[in-house]
Coordinates of C-alpha atoms in Angstrom, one line a residue:
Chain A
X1 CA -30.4 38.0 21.9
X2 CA -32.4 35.5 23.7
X3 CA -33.9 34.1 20.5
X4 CA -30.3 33.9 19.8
X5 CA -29.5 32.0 23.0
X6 CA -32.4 30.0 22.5
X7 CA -31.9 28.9 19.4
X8 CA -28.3 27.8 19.8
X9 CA -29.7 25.9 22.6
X10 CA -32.3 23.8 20.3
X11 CA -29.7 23.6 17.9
X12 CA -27.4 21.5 20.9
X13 CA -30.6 19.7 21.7
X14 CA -31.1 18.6 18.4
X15 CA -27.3 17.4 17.6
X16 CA -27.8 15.7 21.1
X17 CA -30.7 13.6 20.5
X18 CA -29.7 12.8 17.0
X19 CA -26.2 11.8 18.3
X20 CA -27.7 9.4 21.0
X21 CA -29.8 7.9 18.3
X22 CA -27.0 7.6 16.2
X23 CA -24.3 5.8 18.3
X24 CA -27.2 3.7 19.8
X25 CA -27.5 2.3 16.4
X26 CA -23.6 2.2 16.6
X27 CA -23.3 0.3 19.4
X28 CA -25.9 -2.3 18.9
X29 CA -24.2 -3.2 15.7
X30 CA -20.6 -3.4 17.8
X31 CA -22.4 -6.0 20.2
X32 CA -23.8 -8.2 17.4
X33 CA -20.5 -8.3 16.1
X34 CA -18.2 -8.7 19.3
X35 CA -19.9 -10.1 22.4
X36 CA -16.7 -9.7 23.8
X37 CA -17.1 -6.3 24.9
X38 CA -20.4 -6.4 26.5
X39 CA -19.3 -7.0 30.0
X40 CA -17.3 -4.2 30.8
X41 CA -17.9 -4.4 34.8
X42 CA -15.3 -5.7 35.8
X43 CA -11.3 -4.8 34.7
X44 CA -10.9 -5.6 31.1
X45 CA -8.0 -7.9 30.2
X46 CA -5.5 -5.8 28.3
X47 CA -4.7 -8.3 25.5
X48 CA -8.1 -9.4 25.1
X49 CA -8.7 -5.5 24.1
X50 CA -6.5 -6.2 21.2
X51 CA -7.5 -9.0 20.1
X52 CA -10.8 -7.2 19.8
X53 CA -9.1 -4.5 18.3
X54 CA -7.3 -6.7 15.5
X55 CA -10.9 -8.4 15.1
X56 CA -12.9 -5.2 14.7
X57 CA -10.6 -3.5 12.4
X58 CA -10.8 -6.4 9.9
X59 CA -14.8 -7.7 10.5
X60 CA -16.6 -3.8 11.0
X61 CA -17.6 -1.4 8.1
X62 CA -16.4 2.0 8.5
X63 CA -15.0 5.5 7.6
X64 CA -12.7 8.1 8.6
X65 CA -9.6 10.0 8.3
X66 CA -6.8 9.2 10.4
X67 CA -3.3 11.4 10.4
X68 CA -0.1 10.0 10.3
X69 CA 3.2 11.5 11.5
X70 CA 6.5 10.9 12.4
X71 CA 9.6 12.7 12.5
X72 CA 8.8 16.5 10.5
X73 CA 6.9 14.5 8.4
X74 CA 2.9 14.2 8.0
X75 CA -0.2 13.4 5.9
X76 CA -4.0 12.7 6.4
X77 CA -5.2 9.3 4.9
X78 CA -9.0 8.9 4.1
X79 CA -10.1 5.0 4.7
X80 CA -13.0 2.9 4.1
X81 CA -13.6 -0.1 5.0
X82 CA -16.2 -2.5 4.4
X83 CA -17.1 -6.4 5.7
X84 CA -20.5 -7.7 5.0
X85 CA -19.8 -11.4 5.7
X86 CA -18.6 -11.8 2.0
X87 CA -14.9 -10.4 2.8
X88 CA -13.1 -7.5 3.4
X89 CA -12.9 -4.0 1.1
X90 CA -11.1 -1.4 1.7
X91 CA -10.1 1.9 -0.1
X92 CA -7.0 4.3 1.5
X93 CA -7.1 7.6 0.0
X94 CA -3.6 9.6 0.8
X95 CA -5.1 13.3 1.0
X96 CA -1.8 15.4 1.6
X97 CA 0.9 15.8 -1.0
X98 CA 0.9 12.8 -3.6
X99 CA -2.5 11.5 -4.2
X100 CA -1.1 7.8 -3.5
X101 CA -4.5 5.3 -3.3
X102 CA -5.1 2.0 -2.4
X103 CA -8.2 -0.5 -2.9
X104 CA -7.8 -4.0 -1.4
X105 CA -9.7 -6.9 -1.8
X106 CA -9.5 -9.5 0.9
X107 CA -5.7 -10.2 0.5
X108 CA -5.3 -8.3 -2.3
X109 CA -3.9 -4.6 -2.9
X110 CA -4.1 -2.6 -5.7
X111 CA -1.8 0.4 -5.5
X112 CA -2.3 3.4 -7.6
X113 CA 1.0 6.5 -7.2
X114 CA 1.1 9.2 -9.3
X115 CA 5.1 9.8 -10.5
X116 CA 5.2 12.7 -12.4
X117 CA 3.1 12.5 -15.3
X118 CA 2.6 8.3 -15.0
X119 CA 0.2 6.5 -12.6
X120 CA 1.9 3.8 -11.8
X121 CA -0.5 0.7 -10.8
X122 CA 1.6 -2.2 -8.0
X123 CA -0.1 -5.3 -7.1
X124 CA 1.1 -6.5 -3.4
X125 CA 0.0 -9.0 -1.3
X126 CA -1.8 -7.9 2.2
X127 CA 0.0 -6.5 5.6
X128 CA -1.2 -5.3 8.4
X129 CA -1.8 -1.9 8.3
X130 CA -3.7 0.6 10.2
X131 CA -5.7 0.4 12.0
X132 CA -5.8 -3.3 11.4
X133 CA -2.3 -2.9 12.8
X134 CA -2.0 -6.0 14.9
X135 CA -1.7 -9.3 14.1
X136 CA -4.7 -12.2 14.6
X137 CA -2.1 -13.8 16.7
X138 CA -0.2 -12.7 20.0
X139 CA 1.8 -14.9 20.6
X140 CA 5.0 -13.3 19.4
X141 CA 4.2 -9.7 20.6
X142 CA 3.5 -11.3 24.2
X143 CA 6.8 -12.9 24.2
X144 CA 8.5 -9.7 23.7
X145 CA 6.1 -7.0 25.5
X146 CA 4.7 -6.2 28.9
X147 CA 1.1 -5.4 29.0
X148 CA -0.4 -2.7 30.9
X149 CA -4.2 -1.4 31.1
X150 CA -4.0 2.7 30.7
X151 CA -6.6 5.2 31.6
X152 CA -9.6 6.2 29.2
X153 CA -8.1 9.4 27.0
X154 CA -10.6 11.3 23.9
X155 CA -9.2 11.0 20.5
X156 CA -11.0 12.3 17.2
X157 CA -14.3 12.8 19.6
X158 CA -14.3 8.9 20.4
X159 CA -13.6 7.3 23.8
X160 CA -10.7 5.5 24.1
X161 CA -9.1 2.7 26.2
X162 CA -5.3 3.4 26.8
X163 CA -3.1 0.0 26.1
X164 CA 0.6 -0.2 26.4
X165 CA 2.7 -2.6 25.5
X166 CA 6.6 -2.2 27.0
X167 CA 9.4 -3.7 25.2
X168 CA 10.7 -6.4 27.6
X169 CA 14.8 -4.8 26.2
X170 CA 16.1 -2.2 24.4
X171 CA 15.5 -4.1 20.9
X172 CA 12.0 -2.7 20.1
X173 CA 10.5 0.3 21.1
X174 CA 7.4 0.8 23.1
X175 CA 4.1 1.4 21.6
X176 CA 0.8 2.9 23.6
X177 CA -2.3 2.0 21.7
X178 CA -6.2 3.7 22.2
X179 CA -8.6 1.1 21.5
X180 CA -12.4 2.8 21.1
X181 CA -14.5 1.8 23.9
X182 CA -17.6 1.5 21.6
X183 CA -16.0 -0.1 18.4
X184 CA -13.3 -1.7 19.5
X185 CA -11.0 -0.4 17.1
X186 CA -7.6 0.8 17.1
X187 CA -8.4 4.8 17.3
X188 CA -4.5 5.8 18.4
X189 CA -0.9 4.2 18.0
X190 CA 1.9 6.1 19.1
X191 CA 5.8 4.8 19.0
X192 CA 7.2 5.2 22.0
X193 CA 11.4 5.5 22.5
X194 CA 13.6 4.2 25.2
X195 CA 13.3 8.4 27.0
X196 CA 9.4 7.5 26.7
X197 CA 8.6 10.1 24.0
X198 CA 6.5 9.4 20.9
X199 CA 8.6 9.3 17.5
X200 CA 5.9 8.0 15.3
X201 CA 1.6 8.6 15.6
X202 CA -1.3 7.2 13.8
X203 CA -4.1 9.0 15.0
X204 CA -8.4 8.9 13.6
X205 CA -9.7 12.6 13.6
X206 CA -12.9 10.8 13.0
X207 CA -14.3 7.9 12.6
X208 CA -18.2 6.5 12.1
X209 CA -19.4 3.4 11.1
X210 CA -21.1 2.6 8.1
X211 CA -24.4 1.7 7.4
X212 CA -24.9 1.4 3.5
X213 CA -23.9 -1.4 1.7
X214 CA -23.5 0.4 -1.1
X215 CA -19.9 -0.2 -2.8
X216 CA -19.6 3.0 -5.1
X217 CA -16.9 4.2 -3.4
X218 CA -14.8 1.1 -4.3
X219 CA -13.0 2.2 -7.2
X220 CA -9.9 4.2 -8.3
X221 CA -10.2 8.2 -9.1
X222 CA -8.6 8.5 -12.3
X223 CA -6.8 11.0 -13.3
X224 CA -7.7 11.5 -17.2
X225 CA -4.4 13.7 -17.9
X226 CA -2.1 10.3 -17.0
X227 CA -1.1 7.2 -18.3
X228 CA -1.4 4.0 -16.4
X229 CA 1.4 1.8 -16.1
X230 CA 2.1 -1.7 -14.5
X231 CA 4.5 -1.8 -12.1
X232 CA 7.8 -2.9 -13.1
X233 CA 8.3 -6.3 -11.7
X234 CA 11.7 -7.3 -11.2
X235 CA 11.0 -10.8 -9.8
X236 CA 11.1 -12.1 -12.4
X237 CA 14.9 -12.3 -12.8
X238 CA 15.5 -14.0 -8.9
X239 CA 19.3 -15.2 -9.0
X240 CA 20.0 -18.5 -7.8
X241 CA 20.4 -17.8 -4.0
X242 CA 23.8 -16.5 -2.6
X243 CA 24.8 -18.8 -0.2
X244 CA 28.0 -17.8 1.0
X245 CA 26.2 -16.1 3.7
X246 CA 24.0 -16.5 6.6
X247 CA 22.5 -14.6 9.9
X248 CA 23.8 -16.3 13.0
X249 CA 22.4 -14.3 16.0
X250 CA 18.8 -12.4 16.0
X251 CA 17.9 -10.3 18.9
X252 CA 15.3 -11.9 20.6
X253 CA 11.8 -12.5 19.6
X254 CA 12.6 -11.7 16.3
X255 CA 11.9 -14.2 13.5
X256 CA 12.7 -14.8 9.4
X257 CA 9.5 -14.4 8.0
X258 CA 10.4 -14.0 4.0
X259 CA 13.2 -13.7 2.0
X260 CA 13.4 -12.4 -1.8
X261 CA 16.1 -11.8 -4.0
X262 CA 15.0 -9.8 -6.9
X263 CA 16.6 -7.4 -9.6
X264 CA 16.7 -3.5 -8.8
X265 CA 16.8 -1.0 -11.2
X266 CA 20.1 0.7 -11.8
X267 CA 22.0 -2.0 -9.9
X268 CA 23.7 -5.2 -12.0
X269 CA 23.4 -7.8 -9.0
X270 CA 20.3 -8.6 -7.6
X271 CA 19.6 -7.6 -3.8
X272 CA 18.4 -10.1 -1.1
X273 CA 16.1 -8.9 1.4
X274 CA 15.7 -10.3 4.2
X275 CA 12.3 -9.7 6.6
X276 CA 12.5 -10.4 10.2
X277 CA 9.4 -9.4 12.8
X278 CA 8.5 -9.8 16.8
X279 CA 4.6 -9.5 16.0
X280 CA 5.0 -5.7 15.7
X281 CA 7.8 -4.4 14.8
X282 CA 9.9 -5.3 12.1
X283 CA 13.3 -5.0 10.0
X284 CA 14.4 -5.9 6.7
X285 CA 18.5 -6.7 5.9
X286 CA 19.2 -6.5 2.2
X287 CA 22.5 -8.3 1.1
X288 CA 24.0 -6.9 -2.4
X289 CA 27.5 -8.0 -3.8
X290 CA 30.1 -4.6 -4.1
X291 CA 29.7 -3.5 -7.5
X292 CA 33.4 -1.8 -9.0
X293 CA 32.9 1.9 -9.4
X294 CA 30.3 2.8 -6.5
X295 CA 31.0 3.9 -3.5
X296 CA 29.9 1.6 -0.7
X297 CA 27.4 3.0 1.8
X298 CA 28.8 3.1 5.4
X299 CA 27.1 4.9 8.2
X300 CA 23.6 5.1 10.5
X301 CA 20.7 7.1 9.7
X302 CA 17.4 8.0 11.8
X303 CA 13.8 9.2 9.9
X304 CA 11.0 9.2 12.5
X305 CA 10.8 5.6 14.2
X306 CA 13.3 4.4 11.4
X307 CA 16.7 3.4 12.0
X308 CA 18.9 2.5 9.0
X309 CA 22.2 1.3 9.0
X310 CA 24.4 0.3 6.2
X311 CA 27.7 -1.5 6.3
X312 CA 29.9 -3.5 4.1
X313 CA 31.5 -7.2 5.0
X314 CA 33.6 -9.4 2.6
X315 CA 32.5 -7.7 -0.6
X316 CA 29.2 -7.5 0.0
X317 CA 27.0 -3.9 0.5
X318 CA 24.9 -4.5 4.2
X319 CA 21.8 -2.3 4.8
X320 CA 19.1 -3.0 7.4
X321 CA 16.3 -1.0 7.9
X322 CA 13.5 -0.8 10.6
X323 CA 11.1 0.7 12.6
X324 CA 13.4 -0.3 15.8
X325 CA 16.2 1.1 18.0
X326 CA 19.2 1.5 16.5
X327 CA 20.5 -1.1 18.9
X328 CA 18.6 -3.8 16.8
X329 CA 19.8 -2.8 13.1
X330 CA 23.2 -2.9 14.3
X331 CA 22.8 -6.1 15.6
X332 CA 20.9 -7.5 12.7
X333 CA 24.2 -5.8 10.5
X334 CA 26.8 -7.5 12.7
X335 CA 24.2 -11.0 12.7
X336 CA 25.6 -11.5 9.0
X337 CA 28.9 -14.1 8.7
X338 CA 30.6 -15.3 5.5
X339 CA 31.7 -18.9 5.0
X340 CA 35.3 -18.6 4.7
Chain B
X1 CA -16.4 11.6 -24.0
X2 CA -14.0 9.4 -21.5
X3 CA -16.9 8.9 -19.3
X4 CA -18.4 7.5 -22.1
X5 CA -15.3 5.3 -23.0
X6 CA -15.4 4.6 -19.4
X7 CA -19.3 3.2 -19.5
X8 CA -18.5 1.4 -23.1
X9 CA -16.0 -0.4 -20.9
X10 CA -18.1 -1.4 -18.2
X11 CA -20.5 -2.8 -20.2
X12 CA -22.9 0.3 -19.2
X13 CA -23.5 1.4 -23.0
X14 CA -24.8 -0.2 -26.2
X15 CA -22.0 -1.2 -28.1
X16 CA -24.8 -0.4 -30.9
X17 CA -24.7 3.4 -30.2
X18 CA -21.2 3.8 -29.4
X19 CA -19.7 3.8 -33.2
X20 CA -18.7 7.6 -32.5
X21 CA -16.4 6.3 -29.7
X22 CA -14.7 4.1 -32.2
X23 CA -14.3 6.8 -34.8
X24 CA -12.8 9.0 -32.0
X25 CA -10.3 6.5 -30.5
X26 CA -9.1 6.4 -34.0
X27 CA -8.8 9.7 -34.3
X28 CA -7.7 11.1 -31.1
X29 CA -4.8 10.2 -29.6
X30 CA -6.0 11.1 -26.1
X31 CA -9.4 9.3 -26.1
X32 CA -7.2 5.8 -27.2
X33 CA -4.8 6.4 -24.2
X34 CA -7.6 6.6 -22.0
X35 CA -9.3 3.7 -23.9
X36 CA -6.3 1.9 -22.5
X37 CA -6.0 2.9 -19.1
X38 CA -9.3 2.2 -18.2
X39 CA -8.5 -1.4 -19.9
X40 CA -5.4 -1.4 -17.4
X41 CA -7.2 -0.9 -14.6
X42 CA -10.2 -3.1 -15.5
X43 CA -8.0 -5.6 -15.8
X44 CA -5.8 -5.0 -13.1
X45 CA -9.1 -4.8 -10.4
X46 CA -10.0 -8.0 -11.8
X47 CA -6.9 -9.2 -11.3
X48 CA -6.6 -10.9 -14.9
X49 CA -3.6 -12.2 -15.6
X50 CA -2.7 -10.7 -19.0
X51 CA -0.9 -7.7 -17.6
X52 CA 0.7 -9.6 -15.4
X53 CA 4.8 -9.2 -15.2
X54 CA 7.0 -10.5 -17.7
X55 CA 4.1 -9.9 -20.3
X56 CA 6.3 -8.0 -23.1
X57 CA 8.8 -11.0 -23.0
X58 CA 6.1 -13.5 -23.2
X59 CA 4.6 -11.5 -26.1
X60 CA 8.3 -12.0 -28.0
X61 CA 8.5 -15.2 -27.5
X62 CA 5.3 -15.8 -29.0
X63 CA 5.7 -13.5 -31.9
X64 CA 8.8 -15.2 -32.8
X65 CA 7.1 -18.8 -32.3
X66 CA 4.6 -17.4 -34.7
X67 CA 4.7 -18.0 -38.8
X68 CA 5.6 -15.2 -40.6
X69 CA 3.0 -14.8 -43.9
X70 CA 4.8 -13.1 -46.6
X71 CA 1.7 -12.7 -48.7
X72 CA 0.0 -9.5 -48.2
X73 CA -3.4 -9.5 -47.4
X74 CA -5.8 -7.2 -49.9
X75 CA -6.2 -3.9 -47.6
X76 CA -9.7 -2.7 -46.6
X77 CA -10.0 0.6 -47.3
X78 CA -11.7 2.5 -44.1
X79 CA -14.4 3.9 -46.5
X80 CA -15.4 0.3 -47.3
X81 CA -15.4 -0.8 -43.9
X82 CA -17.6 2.2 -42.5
X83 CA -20.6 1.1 -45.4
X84 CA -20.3 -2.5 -43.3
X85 CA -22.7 -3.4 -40.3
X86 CA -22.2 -1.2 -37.3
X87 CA -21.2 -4.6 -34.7
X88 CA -18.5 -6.0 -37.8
X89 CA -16.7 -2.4 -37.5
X90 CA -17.0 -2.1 -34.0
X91 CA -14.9 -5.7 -33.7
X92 CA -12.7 -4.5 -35.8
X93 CA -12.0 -1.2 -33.5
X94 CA -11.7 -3.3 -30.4
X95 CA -9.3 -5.5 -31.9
X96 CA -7.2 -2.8 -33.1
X97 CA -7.7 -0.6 -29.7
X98 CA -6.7 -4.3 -27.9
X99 CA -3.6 -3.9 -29.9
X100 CA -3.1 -0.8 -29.2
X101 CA -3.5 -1.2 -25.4
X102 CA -0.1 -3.6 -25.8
X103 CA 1.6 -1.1 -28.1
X104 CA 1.2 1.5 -25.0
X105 CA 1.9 -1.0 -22.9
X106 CA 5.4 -2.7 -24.5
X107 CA 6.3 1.0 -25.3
X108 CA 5.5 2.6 -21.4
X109 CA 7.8 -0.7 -20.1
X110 CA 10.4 0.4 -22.6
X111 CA 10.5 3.9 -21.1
X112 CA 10.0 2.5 -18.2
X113 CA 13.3 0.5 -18.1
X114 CA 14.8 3.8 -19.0
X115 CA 13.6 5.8 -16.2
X116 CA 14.1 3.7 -13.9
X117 CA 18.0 3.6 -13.9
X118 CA 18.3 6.1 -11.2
X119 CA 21.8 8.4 -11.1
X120 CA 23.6 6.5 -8.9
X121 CA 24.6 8.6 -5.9
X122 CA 28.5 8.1 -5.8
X123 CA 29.1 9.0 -1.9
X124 CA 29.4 7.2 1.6
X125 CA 27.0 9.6 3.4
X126 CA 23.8 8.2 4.2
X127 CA 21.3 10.9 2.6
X128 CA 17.5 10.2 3.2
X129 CA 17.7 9.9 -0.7
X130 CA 19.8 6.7 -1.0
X131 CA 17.9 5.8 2.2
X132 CA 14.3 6.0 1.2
X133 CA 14.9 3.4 -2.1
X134 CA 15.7 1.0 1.0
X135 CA 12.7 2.0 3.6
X136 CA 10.5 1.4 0.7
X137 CA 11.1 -1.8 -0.1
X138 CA 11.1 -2.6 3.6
X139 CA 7.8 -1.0 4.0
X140 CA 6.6 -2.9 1.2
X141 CA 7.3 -6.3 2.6
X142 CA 7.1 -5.5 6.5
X143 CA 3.9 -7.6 7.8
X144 CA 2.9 -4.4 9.7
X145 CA 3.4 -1.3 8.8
X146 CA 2.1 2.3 10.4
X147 CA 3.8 4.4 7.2
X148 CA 3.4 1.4 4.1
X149 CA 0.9 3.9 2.3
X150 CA 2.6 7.1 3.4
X151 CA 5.9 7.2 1.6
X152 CA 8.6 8.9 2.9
X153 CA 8.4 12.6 2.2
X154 CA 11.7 12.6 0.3
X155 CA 10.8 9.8 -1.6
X156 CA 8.0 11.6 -3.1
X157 CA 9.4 15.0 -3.3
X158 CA 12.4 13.7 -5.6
X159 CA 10.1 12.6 -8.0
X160 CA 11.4 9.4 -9.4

């Protein structure tokens, strides 16, 4: 029994030293790569911790698997990401349910989704996605939020500084970030509603930075028993633009930041879309004309921290859909006016 | 054998030794579809532009642009072309898998445009169905996103 006891105990010693050696490693490269975080004496300033958090998530090398969930809904994602000085690489593997995967090159996404016996392969342009969640700019997120410097909370076995930003009204919801201490990186994201209570999270269950440069990981797993297909692209056949139509009132700090009006499968007319965003949040309106023989779609809807709303006005089909209150889609719905 | 096809691709194998690869794309069905995926996705990584959208129109138009010769050409019998040098045969195998890889891909769009007229859901109520065609393309173009990679359970479970 002692042997026992005294083995566990060099065992502890061993993953102790090899740990401090480890994230000694870790946090010298951190440094060398943010000198902002290296004089943590004195109280940090909240929006300078995300700005170091939008920085690191786009400049570090690292692995992990983070879980996402909202509503009943939930799956694990696997991501690497890589920045040597000669851009970013990144690789999201969806490891729950459909074995969706992504590799992006700088500003380029490759996405590969099973559907049935197809792989279907879509090109997209970059977003800002976790946990490079935030934006290189503030600017619009600190005209619509309140900051405020949390306490220091454990997630995925990292330490990590609490951040929340408070929607300044009822036309976004709240969102409480954990940026690591160490990395800098976004670690947590939780959606907060107007009661307080989370409806979305994004959460690492671990995380390490990398030290190879070796870029064998960066390519697809292909499944031998599929066929690959492009992605039908229905760009191609943009209408000329409807303009008997236009969005008068926005609730504030949100901005037009695209518009497209492609074809849709199954539907004769094309569909507008419409994207408008406060920094963080955002919500797109899609205009369609009435088409004879289909029932319109009236009525709200809630999945997670979505909020869908559909509507018609002078023959035309309204749906807008975001990751906001429900005050906010109805508003964007209600935004829409028809030259008479 | 695919790994191979996969290596022949990537430059990683002789084309010298790989004259067993042609003989089996020509033969096998399987090993040809694979021949063009990995083409595909080469090309798509690379971000070449010959896949890109609008390619089986563009292929039309130019095949109707295009002469037609109504003299048959003599036909080379396979047995006479196997007795030629290994490289002239293996040219002749790429060419024909190159147009084989836009054969699969003009007939995959076809079936594509098929599929991809969903039933149309003939009802006012707002099921997470009809939602989710809607919440995709919003994730899709949203310039941050917590769920863009993780599609909306429905969406994936209906199998469209």
């Amino acid at each position: 029994m002692k042997r026992f006891l005294l083995g566990c105990l060099m065992a502890a010693q061993y993953f102790a030293v090899t740990y401090s050696v480890y994230s000694f490693a870790g946090s010298d490269n951190t440094i060398s790569a943010n000198p902002i975080l290296s004089n943590s004496n004195s109280t940090p300033n909240p929006w300078l911790i995300l700005q170091k958090a939008s920085q690191a998530a786009r400049e570090l090398s690292y692995e992990g698997i983070f879980m996402y969930q909202s509503g009943s809904s939930g799956r694990s994602v696997q991501i690497t990401h890589m920045n040597y000085g000669q851009g970013e690489y990144a690789r999201i593997v969806v490891l729950d349910g459909t074995p969706r995967e992504v590799l992006s090159q700088g500003k380029d996404v490759v996405i590969f989704s099973p559907r049935n016996e197809k792989v279907v392969i879509e090109k997209r342009r970059g977003q800002n996605l976790f946990p490079a969640l935030l934006p290189s700019n503030m600017d619009l997120i600190k005209a619509s939020y309140n900051i405020k410097l949390g306490a220091i909370e454990r997630v995925g076995g990292r330490d990590g500084q609490v951040v929340n930003l408070e929607p300044r009204d009822q036309y976004r919801y709240g969102c409480k970030l954990w940026a690591d201490r160490e990395y800098g990186l976004l670690i947590k994201v939780q959606t907060i509603n107007e009661q307080h209570e989370p409806i979305e999270q994004i959460a690492f269950n671990q995380l390490t930075l990398l030290n190879s440069q070796n870029m064998d990981w960066f390519q697809p797993n292909i499944d031998h028993d599929k066929k690959y297909v492009m992605e039908d692209n229905q760009d191609k056949n943009v209408a000329p633009e409807d303009n008997t139509w236009s969005v008068s009132k926005l609730p504030d700090g949100y901005r037009k930041i695209d518009q497209v009006t492609r074809m849709v499968p199954g539907k004769p007319y094309p569909v507008t879309q419409l994207i408008f965003s406060d920094g963080l949040a955002s919500v797109s309106l899609f205009i369609e004309p009435l088409v004879k023989g289909v029932e319109p779609k009236i009525g709200h809807t809630v999945m997670g921290a979505t909020n869908f709303y559909a509507n018609t006005n002078n023959g035309h089909q309204i749906v807008v859909v975001g990751e906001v209150p429900e005050a906010t889609v109805t508003q964007i719905a209600s935004a829409v006016t028809f030259k008479k | 054998m695919k790994d191979q096809i996969s290596a022949l691709i990537d430059g990683e194998m002789p084309i010298e030794s790989a004259d067993h690869l042609f003989i089996a794309l020509k033969a096998k069905n399987e090993i040809s579809e694979s021949w063009a995926a990995y083409h595909l996705i080469g090309d798509v990584m690379r971000g070449n532009a010959v896949f890109k959208p609008g390619f089986n129109e563009r292929f039309m138009q130019k095949l109707e642009l295009e002469p037609s010769v109504l003299s048959p050409r003599n036909f080379v019998s396979p047995r006479k072309s196997l007795a030629k040098t290994s490289s002239a045969w293996s040219i002749a195998a790429s060419v024909a898998a190159v147009m084989f890889v836009g054969w699969v891909v003009l007939q995959q769009q076809v079936h594509n445009h098929v599929d991809a007229a969903p039933a149309q859901i003939a009802q006012n109520q707002i099921t997470p169905n009809v939602a989710s065609e809607y919440v995709l393309a919003h994730q899709s173009m949203a310039p941050s996103s917590t769920a863009y990679y993780i599609q909306p359970a429905s969406y994936s479970e209906s199998g469209n």
